[in-house]
Structures are given as structure tokens and as C-alpha cells.
Tab-separated table of C-alpha atoms in Angstrom:
chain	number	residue	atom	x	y	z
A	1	UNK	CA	11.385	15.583	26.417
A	2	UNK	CA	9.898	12.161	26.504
A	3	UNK	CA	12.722	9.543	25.060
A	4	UNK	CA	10.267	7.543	22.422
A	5	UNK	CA	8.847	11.468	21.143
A	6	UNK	CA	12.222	12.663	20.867
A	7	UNK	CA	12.653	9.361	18.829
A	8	UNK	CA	9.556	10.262	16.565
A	9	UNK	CA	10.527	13.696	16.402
A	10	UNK	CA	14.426	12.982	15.098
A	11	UNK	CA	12.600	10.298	12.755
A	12	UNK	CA	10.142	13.222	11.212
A	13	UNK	CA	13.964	15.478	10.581
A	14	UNK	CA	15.393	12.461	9.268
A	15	UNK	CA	12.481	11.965	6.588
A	16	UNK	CA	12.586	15.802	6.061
A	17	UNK	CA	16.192	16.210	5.488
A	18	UNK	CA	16.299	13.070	3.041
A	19	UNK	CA	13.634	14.913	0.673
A	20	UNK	CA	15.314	17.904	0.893
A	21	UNK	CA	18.355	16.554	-0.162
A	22	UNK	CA	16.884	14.695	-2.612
A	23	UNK	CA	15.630	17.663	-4.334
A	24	UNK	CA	18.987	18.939	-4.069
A	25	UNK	CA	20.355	15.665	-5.943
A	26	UNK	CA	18.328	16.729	-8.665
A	27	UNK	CA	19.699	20.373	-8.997
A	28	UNK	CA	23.291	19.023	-8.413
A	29	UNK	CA	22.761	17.512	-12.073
A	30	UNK	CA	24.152	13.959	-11.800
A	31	UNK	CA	27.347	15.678	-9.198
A	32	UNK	CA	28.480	18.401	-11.811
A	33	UNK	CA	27.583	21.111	-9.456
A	34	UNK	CA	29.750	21.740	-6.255
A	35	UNK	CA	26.828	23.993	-4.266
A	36	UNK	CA	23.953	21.573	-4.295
A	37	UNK	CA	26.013	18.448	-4.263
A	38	UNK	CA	27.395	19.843	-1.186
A	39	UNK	CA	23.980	20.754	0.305
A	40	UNK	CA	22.425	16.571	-0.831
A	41	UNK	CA	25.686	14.982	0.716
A	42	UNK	CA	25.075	16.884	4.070
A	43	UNK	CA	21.552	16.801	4.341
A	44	UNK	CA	21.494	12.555	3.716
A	45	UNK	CA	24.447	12.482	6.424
A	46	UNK	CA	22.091	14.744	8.697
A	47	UNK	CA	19.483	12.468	7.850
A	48	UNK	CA	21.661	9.374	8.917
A	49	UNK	CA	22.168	10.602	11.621
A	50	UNK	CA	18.638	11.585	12.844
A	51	UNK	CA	17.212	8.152	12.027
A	52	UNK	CA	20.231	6.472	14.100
A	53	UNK	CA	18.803	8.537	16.944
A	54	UNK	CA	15.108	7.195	16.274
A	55	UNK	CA	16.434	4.042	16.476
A	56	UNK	CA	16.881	4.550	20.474
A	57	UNK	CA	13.043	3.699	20.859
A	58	UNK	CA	11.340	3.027	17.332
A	59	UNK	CA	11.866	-0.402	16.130
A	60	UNK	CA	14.315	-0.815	12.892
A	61	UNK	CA	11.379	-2.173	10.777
A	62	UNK	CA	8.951	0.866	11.769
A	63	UNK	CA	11.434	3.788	11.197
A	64	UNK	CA	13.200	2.677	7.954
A	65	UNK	CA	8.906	1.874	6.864
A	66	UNK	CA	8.254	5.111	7.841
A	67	UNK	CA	11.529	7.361	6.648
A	68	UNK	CA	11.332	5.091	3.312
A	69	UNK	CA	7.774	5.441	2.596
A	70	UNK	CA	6.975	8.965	3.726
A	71	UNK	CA	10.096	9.758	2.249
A	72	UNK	CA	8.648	8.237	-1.508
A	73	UNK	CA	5.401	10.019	-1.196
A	74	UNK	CA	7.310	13.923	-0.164
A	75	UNK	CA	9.996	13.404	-2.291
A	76	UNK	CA	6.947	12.698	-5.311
A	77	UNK	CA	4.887	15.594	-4.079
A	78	UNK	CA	8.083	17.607	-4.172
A	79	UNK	CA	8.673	16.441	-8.022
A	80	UNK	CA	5.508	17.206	-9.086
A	81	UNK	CA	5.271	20.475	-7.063
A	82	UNK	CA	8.590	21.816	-7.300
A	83	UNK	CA	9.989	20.271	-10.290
A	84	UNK	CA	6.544	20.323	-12.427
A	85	UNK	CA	7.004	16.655	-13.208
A	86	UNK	CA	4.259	14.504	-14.102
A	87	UNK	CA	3.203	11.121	-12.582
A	88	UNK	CA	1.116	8.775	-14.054
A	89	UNK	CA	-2.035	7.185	-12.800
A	90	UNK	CA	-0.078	3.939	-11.983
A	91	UNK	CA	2.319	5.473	-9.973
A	92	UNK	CA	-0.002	7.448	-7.787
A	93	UNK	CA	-1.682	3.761	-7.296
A	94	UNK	CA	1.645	3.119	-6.253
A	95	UNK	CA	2.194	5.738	-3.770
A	96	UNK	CA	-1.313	5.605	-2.678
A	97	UNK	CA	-0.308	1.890	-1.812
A	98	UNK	CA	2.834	3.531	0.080
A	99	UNK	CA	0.470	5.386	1.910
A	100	UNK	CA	-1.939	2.890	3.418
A	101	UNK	CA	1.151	0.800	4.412
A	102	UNK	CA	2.400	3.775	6.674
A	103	UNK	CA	-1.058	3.490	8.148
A	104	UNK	CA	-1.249	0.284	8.581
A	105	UNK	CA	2.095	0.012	10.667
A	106	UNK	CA	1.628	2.889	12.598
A	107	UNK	CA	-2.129	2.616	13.531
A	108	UNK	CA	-2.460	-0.889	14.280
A	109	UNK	CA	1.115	-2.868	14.548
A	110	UNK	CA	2.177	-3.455	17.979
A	111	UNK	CA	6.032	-3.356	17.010
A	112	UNK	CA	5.905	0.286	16.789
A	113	UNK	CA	5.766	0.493	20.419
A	114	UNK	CA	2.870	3.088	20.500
């Protein structure tokens, strides 16, 4: 597999194991429950890990734009979805904001290396 898509690809786990284990965070109930404490400590270490690998090709700036911001918007969607929380209008400004900056670096920045 081509070095800088394996890069993207280990990025993409990264962000997807960080909102998992996010979600888990929330069921562990501030650390008073062993099974999905467990599950959000190894799932942010996976994560760790996967965006250290990313790092082999994408540029720090890009991936830790990229894991943090896609990782706002999921882990949001995954509130609302999963956890029927509510967001208010200025927050979705917010993450709409998130959003476009994504974009921005990853269609037109030349430090992405694309």
C-alpha cells in the first residue's frame, strides 16, 4: 500500500477510535465503571498510536487539524445520535465552522502534501 494512503488511512482509525472511546468515557461515568473505562483507555491508546503512524507522511499541523476537528464534529453527531443530547444553534455554528476549516486545509493547503 502506498506510504502517504496508509498514512491517511491510520489517521481515519485514529479519528475513529478517539470517538469511540469517547462515547465510552461517557458510559464509564466519570471512571466508576471498570468495563467501559477499560474499553476508552484502550481505544485513545489505539488511537495514539494510529495518529503516530500518520505522522510518517501527513504533516503534524494537518493530522492533529484533521483527528481534532473531525473528531469534534463525530464525537457531536455521536452525542446527539447516540446519547439524544441536544446542541444549540450556536454550537452547530461552531462545528459548522470546524467543518469548513477541515476543508480548507485539506482542499487547498499545500502542507498537507496532497
Amino acid at each position: 500500500m502506498n506510504p502517504h494512503l496508509w498514512s491517511w488511512a491510520a489517521l481515519g482509525g485514529a479519528i475513529a477510535c478517539e470517538v469511540v472511546a469517547t462515547g465510552f468515557l461517557n458510559k464509564s461515568e466519570q471512571f466508576s465503571k471498570l468495563a467501559p473505562t477499560l474499553v476508552s483507555l484502550g481505544l485513545y491508546g489505539v488511537s495514539f498510536y494510529l495518529l503516530a503512524q500518520a505522522l510518517r507522511t501527513v504533516p503534524l499541523g494537518v493530522a492533529y487539524a484533521v483527528w481534532g476537528g473531525l473528531g469534534i464534529v463525530l464525537t457531536a453527531i455521536v452525542s446527539i445520535v447516540v446519547f439524544k443530547q441536544r446542541l444549540d444553534w450556536i454550537a452547530m455554528v461552531g462545528i459548522g465552522f470546524i467543518v469548513v476549516g477541515v476543508i480548507i486545509v485539506n482542499a487547498f493547503s499545500k502542507a498537507g502534501g496532497h
